[in-house]
CSV table of C-alpha atoms in Angstrom, one decimal:
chain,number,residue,atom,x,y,z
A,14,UNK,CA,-54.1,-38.5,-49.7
A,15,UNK,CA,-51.7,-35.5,-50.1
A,16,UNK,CA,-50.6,-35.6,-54.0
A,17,UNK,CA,-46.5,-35.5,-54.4
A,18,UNK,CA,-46.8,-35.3,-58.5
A,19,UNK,CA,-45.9,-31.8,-60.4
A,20,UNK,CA,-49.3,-31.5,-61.9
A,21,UNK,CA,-52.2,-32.7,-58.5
A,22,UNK,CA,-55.2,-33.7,-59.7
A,23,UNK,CA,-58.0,-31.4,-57.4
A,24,UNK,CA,-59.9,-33.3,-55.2
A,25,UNK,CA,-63.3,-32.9,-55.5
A,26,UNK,CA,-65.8,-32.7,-51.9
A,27,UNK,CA,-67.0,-35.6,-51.2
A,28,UNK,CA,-71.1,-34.6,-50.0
A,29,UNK,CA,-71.3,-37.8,-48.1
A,30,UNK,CA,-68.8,-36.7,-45.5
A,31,UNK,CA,-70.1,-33.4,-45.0
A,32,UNK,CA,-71.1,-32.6,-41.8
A,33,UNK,CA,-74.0,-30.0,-41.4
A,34,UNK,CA,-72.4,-27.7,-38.3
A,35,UNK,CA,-68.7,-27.6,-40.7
A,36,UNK,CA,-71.2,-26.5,-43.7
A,37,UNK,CA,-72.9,-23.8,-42.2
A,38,UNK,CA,-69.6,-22.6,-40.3
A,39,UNK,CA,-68.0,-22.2,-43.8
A,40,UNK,CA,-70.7,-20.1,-45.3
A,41,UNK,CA,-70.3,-17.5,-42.4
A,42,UNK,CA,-66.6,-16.8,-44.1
A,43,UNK,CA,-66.8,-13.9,-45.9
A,44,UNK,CA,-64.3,-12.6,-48.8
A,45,UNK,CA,-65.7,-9.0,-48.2
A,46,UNK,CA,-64.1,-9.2,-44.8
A,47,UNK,CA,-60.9,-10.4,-46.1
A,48,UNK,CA,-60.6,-8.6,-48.9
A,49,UNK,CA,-60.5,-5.4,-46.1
A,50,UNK,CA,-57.9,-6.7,-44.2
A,51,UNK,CA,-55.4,-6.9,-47.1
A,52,UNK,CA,-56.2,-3.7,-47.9
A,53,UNK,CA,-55.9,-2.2,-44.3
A,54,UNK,CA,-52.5,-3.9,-44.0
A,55,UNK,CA,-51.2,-3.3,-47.4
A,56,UNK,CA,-52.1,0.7,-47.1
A,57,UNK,CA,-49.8,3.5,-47.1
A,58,UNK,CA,-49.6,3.8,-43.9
A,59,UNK,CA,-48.2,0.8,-42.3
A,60,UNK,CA,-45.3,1.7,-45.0
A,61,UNK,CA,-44.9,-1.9,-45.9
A,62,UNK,CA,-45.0,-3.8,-42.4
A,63,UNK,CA,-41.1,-3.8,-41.9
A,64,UNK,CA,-39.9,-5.4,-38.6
A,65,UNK,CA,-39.2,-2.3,-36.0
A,66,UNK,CA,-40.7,0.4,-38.5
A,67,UNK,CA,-43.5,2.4,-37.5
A,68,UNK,CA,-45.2,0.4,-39.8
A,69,UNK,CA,-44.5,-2.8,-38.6
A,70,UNK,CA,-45.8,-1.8,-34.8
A,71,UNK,CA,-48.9,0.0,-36.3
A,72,UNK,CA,-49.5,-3.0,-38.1
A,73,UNK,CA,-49.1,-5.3,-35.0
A,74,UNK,CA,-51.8,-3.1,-32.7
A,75,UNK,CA,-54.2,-2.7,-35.3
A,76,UNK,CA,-54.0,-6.7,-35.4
A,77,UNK,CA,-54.1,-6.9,-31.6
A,78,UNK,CA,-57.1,-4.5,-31.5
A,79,UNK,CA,-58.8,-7.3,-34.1
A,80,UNK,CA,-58.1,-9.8,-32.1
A,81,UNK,CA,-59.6,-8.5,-29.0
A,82,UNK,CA,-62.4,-8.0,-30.8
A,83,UNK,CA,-62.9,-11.6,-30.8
A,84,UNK,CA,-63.1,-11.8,-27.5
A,85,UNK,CA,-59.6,-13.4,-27.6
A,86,UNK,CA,-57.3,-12.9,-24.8
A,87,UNK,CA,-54.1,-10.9,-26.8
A,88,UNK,CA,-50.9,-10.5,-25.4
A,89,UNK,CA,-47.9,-8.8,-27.4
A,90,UNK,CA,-44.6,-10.4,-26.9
A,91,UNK,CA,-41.5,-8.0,-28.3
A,92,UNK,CA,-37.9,-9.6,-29.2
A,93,UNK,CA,-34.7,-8.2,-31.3
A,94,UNK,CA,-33.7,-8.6,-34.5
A,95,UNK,CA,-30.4,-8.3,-35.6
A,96,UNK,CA,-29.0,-7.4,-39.2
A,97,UNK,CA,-31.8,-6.0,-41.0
A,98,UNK,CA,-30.4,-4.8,-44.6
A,99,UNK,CA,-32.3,-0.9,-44.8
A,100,UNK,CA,-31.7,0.8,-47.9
A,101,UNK,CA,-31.9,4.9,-46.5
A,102,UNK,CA,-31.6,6.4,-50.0
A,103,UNK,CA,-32.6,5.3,-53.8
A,104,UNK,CA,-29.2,3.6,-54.8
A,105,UNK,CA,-27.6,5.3,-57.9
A,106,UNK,CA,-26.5,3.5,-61.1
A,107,UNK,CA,-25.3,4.6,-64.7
A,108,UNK,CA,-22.7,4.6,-67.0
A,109,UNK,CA,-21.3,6.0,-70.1
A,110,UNK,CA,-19.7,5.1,-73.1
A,111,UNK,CA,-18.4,7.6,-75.9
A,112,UNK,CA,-22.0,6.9,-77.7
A,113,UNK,CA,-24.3,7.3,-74.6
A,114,UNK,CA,-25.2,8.1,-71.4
A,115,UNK,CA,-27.5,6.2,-69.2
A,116,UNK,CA,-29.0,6.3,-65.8
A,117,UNK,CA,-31.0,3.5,-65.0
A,118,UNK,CA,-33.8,2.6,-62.5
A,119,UNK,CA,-34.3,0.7,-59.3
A,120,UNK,CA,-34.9,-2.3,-58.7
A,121,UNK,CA,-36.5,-1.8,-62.8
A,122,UNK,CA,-32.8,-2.4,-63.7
A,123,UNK,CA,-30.6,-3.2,-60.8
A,124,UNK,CA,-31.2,-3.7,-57.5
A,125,UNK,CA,-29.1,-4.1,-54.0
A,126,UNK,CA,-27.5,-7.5,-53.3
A,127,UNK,CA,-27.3,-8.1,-49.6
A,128,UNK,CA,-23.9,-9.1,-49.1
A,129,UNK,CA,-23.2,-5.4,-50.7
A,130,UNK,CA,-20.8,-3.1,-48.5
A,131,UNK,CA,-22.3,0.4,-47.9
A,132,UNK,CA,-21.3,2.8,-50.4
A,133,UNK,CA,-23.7,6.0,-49.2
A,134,UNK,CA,-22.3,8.4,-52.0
A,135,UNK,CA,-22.0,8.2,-55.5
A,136,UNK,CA,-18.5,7.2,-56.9
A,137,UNK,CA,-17.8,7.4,-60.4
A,138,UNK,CA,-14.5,5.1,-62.3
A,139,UNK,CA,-13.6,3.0,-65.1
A,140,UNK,CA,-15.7,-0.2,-65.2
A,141,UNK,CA,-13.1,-3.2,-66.1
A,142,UNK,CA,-13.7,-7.2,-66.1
A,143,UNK,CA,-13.3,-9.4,-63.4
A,144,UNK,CA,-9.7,-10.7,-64.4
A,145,UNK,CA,-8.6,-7.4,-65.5
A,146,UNK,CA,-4.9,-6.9,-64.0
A,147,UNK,CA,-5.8,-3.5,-62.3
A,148,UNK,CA,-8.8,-3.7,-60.3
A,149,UNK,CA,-8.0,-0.8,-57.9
A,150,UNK,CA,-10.8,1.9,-57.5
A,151,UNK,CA,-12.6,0.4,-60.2
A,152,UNK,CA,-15.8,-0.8,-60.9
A,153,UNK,CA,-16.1,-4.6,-61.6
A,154,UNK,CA,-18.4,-6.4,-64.2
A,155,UNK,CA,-18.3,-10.3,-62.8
A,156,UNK,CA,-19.3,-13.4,-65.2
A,157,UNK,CA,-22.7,-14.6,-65.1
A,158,UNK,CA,-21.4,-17.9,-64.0
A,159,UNK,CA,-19.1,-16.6,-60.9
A,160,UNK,CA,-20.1,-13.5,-58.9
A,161,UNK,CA,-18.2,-14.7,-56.0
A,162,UNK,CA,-14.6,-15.2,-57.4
A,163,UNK,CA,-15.5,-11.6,-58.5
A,164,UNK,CA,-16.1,-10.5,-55.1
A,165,UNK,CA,-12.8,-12.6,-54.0
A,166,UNK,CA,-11.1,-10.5,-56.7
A,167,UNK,CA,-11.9,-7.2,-56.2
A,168,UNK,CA,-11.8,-7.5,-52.4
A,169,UNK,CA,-8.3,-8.5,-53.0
A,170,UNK,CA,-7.5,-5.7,-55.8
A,171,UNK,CA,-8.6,-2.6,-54.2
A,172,UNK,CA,-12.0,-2.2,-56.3
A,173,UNK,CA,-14.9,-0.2,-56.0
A,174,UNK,CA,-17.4,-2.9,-56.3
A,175,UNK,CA,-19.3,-5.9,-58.5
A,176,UNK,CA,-21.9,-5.6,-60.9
A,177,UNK,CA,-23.4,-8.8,-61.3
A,178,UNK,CA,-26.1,-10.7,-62.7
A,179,UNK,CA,-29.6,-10.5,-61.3
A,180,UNK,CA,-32.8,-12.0,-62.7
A,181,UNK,CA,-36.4,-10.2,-62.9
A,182,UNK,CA,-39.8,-11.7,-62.0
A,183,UNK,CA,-42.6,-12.5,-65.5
A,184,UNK,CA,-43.2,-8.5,-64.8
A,185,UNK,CA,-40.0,-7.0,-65.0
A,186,UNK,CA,-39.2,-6.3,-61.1
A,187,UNK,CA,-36.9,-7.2,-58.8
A,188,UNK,CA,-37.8,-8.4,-55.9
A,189,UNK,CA,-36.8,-6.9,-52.3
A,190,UNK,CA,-35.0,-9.1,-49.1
A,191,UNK,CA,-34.1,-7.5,-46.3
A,192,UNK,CA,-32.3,-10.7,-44.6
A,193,UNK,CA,-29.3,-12.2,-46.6
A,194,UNK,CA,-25.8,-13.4,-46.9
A,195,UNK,CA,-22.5,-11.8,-44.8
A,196,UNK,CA,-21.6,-8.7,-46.3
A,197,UNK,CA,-18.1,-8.5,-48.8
A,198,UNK,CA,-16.3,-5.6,-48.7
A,199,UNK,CA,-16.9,-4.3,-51.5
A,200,UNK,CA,-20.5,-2.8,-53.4
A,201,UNK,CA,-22.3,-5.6,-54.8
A,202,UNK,CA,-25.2,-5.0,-57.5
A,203,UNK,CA,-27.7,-6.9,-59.3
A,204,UNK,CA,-28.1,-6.0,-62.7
A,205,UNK,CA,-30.7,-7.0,-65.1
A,206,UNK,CA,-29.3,-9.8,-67.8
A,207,UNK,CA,-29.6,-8.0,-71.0
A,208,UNK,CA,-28.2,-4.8,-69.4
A,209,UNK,CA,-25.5,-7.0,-68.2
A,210,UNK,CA,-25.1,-8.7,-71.4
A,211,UNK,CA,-24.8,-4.8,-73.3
A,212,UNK,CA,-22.3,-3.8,-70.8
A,213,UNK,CA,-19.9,-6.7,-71.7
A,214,UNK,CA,-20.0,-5.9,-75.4
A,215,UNK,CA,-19.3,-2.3,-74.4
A,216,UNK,CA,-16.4,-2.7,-72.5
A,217,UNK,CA,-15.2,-4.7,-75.3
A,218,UNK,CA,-15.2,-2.3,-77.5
A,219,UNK,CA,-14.3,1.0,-75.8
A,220,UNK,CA,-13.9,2.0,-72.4
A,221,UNK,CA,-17.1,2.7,-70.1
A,222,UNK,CA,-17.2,4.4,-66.9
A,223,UNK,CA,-19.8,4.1,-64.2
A,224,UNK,CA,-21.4,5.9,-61.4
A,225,UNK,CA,-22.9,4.0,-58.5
A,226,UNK,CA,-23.9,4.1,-54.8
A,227,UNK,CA,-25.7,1.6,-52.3
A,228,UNK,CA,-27.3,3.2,-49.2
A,229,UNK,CA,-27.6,0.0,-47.4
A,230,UNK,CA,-27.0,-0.9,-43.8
A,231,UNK,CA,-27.4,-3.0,-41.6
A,232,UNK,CA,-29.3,-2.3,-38.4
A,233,UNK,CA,-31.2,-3.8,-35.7
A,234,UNK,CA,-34.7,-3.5,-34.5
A,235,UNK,CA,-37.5,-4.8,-32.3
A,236,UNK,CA,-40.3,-7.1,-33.7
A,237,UNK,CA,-43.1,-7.9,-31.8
A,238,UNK,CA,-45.5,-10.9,-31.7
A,239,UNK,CA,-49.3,-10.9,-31.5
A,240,UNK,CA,-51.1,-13.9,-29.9
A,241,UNK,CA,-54.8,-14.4,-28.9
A,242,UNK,CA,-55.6,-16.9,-27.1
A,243,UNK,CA,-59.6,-18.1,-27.6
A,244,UNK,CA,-60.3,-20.8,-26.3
A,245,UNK,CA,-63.5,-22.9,-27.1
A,246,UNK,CA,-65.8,-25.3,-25.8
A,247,UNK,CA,-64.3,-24.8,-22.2
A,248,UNK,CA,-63.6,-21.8,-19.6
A,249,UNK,CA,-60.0,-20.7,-19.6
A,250,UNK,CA,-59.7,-20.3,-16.3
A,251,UNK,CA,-60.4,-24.2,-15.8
A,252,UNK,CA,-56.9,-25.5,-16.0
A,253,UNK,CA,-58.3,-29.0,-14.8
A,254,UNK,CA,-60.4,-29.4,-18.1
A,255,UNK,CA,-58.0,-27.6,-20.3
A,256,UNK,CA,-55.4,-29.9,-19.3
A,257,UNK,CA,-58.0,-33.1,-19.3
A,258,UNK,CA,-58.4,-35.3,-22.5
A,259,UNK,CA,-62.2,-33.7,-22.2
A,260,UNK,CA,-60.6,-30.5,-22.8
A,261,UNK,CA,-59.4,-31.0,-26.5
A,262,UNK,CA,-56.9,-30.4,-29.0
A,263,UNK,CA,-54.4,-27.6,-28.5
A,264,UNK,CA,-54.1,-25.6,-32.1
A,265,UNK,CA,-52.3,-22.5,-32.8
A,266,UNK,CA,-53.2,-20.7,-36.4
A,267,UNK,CA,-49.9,-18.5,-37.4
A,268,UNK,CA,-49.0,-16.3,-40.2
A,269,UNK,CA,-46.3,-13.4,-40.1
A,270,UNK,CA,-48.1,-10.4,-40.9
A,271,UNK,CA,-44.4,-8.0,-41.8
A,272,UNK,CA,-43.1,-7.3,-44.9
A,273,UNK,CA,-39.5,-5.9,-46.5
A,274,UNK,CA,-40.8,-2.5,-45.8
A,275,UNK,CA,-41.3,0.5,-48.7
A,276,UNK,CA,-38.2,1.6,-50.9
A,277,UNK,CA,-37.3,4.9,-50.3
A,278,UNK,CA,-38.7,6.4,-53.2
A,279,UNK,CA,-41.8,3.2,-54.1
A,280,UNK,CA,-44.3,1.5,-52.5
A,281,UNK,CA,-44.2,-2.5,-51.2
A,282,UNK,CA,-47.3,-3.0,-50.3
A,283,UNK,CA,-47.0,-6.8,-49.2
A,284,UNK,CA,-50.5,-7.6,-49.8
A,285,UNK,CA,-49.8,-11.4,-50.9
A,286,UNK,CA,-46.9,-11.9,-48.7
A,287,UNK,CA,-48.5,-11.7,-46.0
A,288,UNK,CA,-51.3,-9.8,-45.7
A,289,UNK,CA,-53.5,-12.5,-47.5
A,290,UNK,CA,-52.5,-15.5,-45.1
A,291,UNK,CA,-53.3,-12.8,-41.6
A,292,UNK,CA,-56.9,-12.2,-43.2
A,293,UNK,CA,-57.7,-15.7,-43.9
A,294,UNK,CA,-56.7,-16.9,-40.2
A,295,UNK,CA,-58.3,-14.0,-38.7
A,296,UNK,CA,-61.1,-14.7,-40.9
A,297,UNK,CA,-61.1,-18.6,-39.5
A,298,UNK,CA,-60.6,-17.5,-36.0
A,299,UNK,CA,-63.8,-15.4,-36.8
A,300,UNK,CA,-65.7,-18.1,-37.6
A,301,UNK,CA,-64.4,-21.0,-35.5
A,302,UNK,CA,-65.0,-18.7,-32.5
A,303,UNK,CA,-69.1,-18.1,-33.4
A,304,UNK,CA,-69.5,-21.3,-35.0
A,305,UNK,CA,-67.5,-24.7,-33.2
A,306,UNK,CA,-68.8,-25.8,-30.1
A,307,UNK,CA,-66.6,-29.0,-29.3
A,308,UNK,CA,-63.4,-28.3,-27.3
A,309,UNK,CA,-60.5,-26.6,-28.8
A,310,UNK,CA,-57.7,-24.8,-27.0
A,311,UNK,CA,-57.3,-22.5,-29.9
A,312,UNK,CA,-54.4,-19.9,-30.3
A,313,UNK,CA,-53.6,-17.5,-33.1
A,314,UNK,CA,-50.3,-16.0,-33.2
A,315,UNK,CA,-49.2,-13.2,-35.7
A,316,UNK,CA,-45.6,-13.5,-36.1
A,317,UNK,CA,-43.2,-10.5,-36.7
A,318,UNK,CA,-40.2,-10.9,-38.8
A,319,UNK,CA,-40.6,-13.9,-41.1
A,320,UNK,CA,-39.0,-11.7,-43.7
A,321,UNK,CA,-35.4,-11.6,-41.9
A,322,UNK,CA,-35.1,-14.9,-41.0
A,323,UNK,CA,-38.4,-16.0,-39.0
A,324,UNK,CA,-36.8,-14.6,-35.5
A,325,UNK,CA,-40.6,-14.0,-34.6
A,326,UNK,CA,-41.9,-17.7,-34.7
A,327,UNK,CA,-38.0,-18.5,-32.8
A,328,UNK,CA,-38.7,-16.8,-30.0
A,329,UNK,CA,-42.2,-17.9,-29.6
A,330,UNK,CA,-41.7,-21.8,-30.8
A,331,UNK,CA,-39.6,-22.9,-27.3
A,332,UNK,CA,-42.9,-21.4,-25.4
A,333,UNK,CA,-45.3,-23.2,-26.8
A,334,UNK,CA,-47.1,-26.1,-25.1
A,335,UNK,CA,-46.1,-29.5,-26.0
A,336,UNK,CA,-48.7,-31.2,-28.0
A,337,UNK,CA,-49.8,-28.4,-29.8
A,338,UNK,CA,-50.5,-28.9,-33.1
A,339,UNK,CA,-49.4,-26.0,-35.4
A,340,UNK,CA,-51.0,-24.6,-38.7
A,341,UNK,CA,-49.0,-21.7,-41.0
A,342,UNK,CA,-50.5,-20.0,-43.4
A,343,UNK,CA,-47.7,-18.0,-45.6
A,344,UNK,CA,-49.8,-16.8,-48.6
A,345,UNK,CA,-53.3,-16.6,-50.0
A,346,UNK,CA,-53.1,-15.0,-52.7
A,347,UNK,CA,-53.2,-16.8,-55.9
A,348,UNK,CA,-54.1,-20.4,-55.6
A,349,UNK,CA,-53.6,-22.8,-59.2
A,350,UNK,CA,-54.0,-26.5,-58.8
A,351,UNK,CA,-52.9,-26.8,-55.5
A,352,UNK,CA,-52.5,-25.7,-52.1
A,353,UNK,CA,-48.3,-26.3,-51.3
A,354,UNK,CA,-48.4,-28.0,-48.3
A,355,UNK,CA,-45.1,-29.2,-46.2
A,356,UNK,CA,-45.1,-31.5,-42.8
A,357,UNK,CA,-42.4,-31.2,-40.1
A,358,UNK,CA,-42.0,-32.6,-36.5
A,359,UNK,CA,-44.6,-35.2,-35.4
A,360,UNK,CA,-47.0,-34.2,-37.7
A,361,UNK,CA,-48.3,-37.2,-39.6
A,362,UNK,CA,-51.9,-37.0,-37.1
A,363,UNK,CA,-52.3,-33.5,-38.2
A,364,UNK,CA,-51.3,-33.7,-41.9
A,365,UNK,CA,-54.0,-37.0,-42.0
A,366,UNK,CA,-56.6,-34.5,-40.7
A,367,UNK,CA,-55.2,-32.1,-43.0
A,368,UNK,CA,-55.8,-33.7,-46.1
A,369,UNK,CA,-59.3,-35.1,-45.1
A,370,UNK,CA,-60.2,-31.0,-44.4
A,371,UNK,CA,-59.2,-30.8,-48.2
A,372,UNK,CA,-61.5,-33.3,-49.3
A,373,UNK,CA,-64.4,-31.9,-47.6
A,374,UNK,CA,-63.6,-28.2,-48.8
A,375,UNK,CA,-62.9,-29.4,-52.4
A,376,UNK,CA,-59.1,-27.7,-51.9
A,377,UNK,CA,-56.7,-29.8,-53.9
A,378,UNK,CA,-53.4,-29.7,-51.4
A,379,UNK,CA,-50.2,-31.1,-52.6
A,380,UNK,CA,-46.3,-31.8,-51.2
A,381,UNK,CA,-44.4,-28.6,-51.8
A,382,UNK,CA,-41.4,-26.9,-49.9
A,383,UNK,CA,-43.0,-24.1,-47.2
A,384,UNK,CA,-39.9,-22.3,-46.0
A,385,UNK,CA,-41.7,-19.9,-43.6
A,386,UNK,CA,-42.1,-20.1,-39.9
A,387,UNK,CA,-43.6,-23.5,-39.6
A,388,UNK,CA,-40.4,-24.7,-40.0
A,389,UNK,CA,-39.4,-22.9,-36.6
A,390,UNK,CA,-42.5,-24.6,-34.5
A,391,UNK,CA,-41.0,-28.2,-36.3
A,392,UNK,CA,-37.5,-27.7,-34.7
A,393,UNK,CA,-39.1,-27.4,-31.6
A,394,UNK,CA,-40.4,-30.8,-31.7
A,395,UNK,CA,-44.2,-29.4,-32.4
A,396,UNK,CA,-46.6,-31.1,-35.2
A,397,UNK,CA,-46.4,-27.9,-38.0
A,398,UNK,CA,-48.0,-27.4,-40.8
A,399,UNK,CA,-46.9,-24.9,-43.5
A,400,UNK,CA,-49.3,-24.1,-46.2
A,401,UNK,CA,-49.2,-21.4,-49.2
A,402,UNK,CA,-51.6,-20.6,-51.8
A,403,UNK,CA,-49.2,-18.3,-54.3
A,404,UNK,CA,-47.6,-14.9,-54.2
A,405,UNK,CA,-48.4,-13.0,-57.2
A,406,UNK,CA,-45.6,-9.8,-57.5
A,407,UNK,CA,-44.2,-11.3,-54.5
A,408,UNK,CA,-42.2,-8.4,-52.7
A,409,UNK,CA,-42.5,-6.2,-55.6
A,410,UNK,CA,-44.7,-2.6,-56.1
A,411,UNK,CA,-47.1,-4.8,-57.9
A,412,UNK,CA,-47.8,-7.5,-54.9
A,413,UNK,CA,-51.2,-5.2,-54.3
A,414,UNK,CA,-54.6,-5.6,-52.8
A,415,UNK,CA,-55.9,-5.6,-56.5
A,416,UNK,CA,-54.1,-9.1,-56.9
A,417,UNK,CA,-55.7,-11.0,-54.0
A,418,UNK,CA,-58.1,-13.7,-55.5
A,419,UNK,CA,-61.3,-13.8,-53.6
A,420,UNK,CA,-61.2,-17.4,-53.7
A,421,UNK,CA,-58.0,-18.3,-52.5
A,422,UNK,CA,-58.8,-16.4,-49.8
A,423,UNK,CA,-62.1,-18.2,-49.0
A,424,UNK,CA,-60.1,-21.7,-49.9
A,425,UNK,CA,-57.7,-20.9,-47.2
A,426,UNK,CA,-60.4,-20.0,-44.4
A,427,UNK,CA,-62.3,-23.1,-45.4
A,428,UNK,CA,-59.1,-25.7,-45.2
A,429,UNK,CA,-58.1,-23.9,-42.0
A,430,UNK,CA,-61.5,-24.2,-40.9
A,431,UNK,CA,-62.0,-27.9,-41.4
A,432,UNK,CA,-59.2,-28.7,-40.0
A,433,UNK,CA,-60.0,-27.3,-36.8
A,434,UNK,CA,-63.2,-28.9,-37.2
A,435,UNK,CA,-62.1,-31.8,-37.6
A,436,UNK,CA,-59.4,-32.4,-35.2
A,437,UNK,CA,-62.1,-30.5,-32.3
A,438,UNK,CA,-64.0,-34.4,-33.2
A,439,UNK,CA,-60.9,-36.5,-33.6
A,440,UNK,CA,-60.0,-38.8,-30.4
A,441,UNK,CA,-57.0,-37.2,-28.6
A,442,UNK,CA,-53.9,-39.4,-27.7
């Protein structure tokens, strides 16, 4: 069964079970193969995969172009997206003191909040606490316990804007969103603790003034979806065995292939999130397609704009069929003890199936919260699956190709694999 402790115990493949057709399907995956779709994705030319960027379409046909390539029939399905947070210039940030002057560096020390008002040019003035009496045209340093009454504040008093508290990843960074909370009226910025910490003992000793901007606004766009539709075992065009119990299982393998997009001035590449979870399904599609021959009505979606809020798997969820049984891959990057692995709509057939795939494989899975587009396919009353093997430098400069673990890779495509596999042989209600 599924561990639900902190620390899983890996399950180790049990030989007995193994099946010959499911072992020699799994040695066709290749981490060579993988390995060169992160890095086609997560290169400088798709710009970071945003939703409605050049990027992001380039991204999509390339993928579409793959997928034809397995003979699968692809059809690109476009929607809108509304209120994607773009930054259009570096933001600016510094301060002085009577001892010092100091710029400081983005998202290295301070990064955009999303629910900051746009403040396109530089503006430079006295930087006082939060319950100061005079708050107008000034710059506000919130508490680290209350950034919100701060915001209430200066909103109310006529300020420039909040500096507040923002944490960094185990590498110094801070990481990028592009999808967030309503915007205040007022700037809002994330700076790093200890520079947070130094400001308050300056301004408790002397007067400081800063000098800020925050090129961010909010814009809309147009994401598009890429499904493939390769069927096995049976011809497409047969609707009467396709819809027969002979015809099998209905599965669609998903991951969101967008990113936050580059910085202005600094690379994103994305290669973890998700670049890692497209080349292991594509990878499985690969094999499933050469290697399965008992029924499957097997789909493969790759979902656009996961990153602002999962519109892409929204707009495709109310199409799907009913009874399809849905598997998400959101990361593949960096896998530990155990594959995170969370169940929503009528999904305890598929998550039974699920977790006998992991015994066969040897890929220890274990109860964890998968907030990625599963959770869209679940509200629409499908069996989904969400799944993620780790995220190192997650939506940082350093989430790169260079980071990808061959073996989570090849753990993903296995388990994804097997499950297909598996539920190709399993009686159909």
């Amino acid at each position: 069964m599924i561990s639900r402790s902190s620390a899983p115990t890996p399950v180790q493949p049990d030989p007995t079970v193994r099946e010959p057709g499911l072992a020699k399907a799994l040695e066709r995956l290749s981490a060579d193969r993988m390995l060169a779709t992160v890095r086609e994705l997560a290169a400088d030319g798709y710009a970071g995969r945003r939703v409605g960027t050049p990027g992001g379409r380039a991204a999509a046909f390339w993928l579409a172009e793959q997928l034809g390539g397995l003979g699968a029939q692809v059809r690109l399905d476009a929607f809108d997206v509304a209120e994607v947070r773009e930054l259009y210039r570096t933001p600016i940030l510094g301060w002085s003191t009577d001892a010092a002057v100091r710029a400081l560096e983005h998202r290295r020390d301070f990064v955009e909040h999303l629910a900051s008002a746009e403040v396109p040019e530089p503006r430079s003035a006295p930087l006082v606490g939060a319950e100061a009496a005079d708050l107008g045209g000034r710059w506000v340093l919130a508490s680290a316990e209350d950034w919100t009454q701060a915001c209430g504040r200066a909103e109310a008093g006529g300020a420039l804007g909040v500096l507040m508290v923002r944490g960094t990843d185990a590498e110094g960074w801070m990481s990028k969103m592009i999808a967030g909370p309503a915007r205040r009226a007022v700037a809002v910025i994330g700076l790093r603790p200890d520079l947070h910490r130094h400001l308050v003992g300056a301004l408790s000793t002397g007067q400081v003034n800063v000098t800020a901007s925050m090129p961010l606004r909010s814009v809309g766009a147009q994401g598009v979806n890429v499904h493939g539709h390769l069927p096995i075992g049976w011809d497409a065009a047969d609707e009467t065995m396709a819809r027969g119990p002979e015809g099998g299982p209905r599965v669609l393998l998903s991951a969101h292939f967008d990113g936050v997009g580059d910085d202005p001035d600094r690379r994103l590449p994305a290669a973890a999130d998700n670049a890692s979870g497209v080349a292991a399904v594509l990878e499985a599609a690969r094999v499933l397609r050469a290697s399965l021959r008992a029924p499957v009505d097997l789909s493969v979606s790759f979902l656009d704009a996961e990153e602002t809020g999962a519109w892409g798997s929204a707009h495709h969820a109310p199409a799907v069929a009913p009874g399809t049984q849905v598997i998400n891959l959101d990361g593949a990057a960096q896998l530990h003890q155990a594959a995170a692995v969370e169940a929503g709509g009528p999904a305890h057939g598929l998550l039974s199936v699920l977790d006998q795939a992991g015994r066969r494989t040897g890929v220890a899975l274990r109860a964890g919260a998968m907030a990625s587009d599963n959770r869209r396919y679940a509200a629409a009353g499908l069996a989904a699956i969400g799944i993620g093997m780790g995220m190192p430098g997650y939506q940082t400069p350093a989430e790169t190709p260079e980071r990808i673990e061959p073996d989570t890779l090849l753990a993903a495509a296995r388990l994804l694999v097997a499950t297909v596999w598996l539920l190709a042989g399993s009686p159909q209600t």
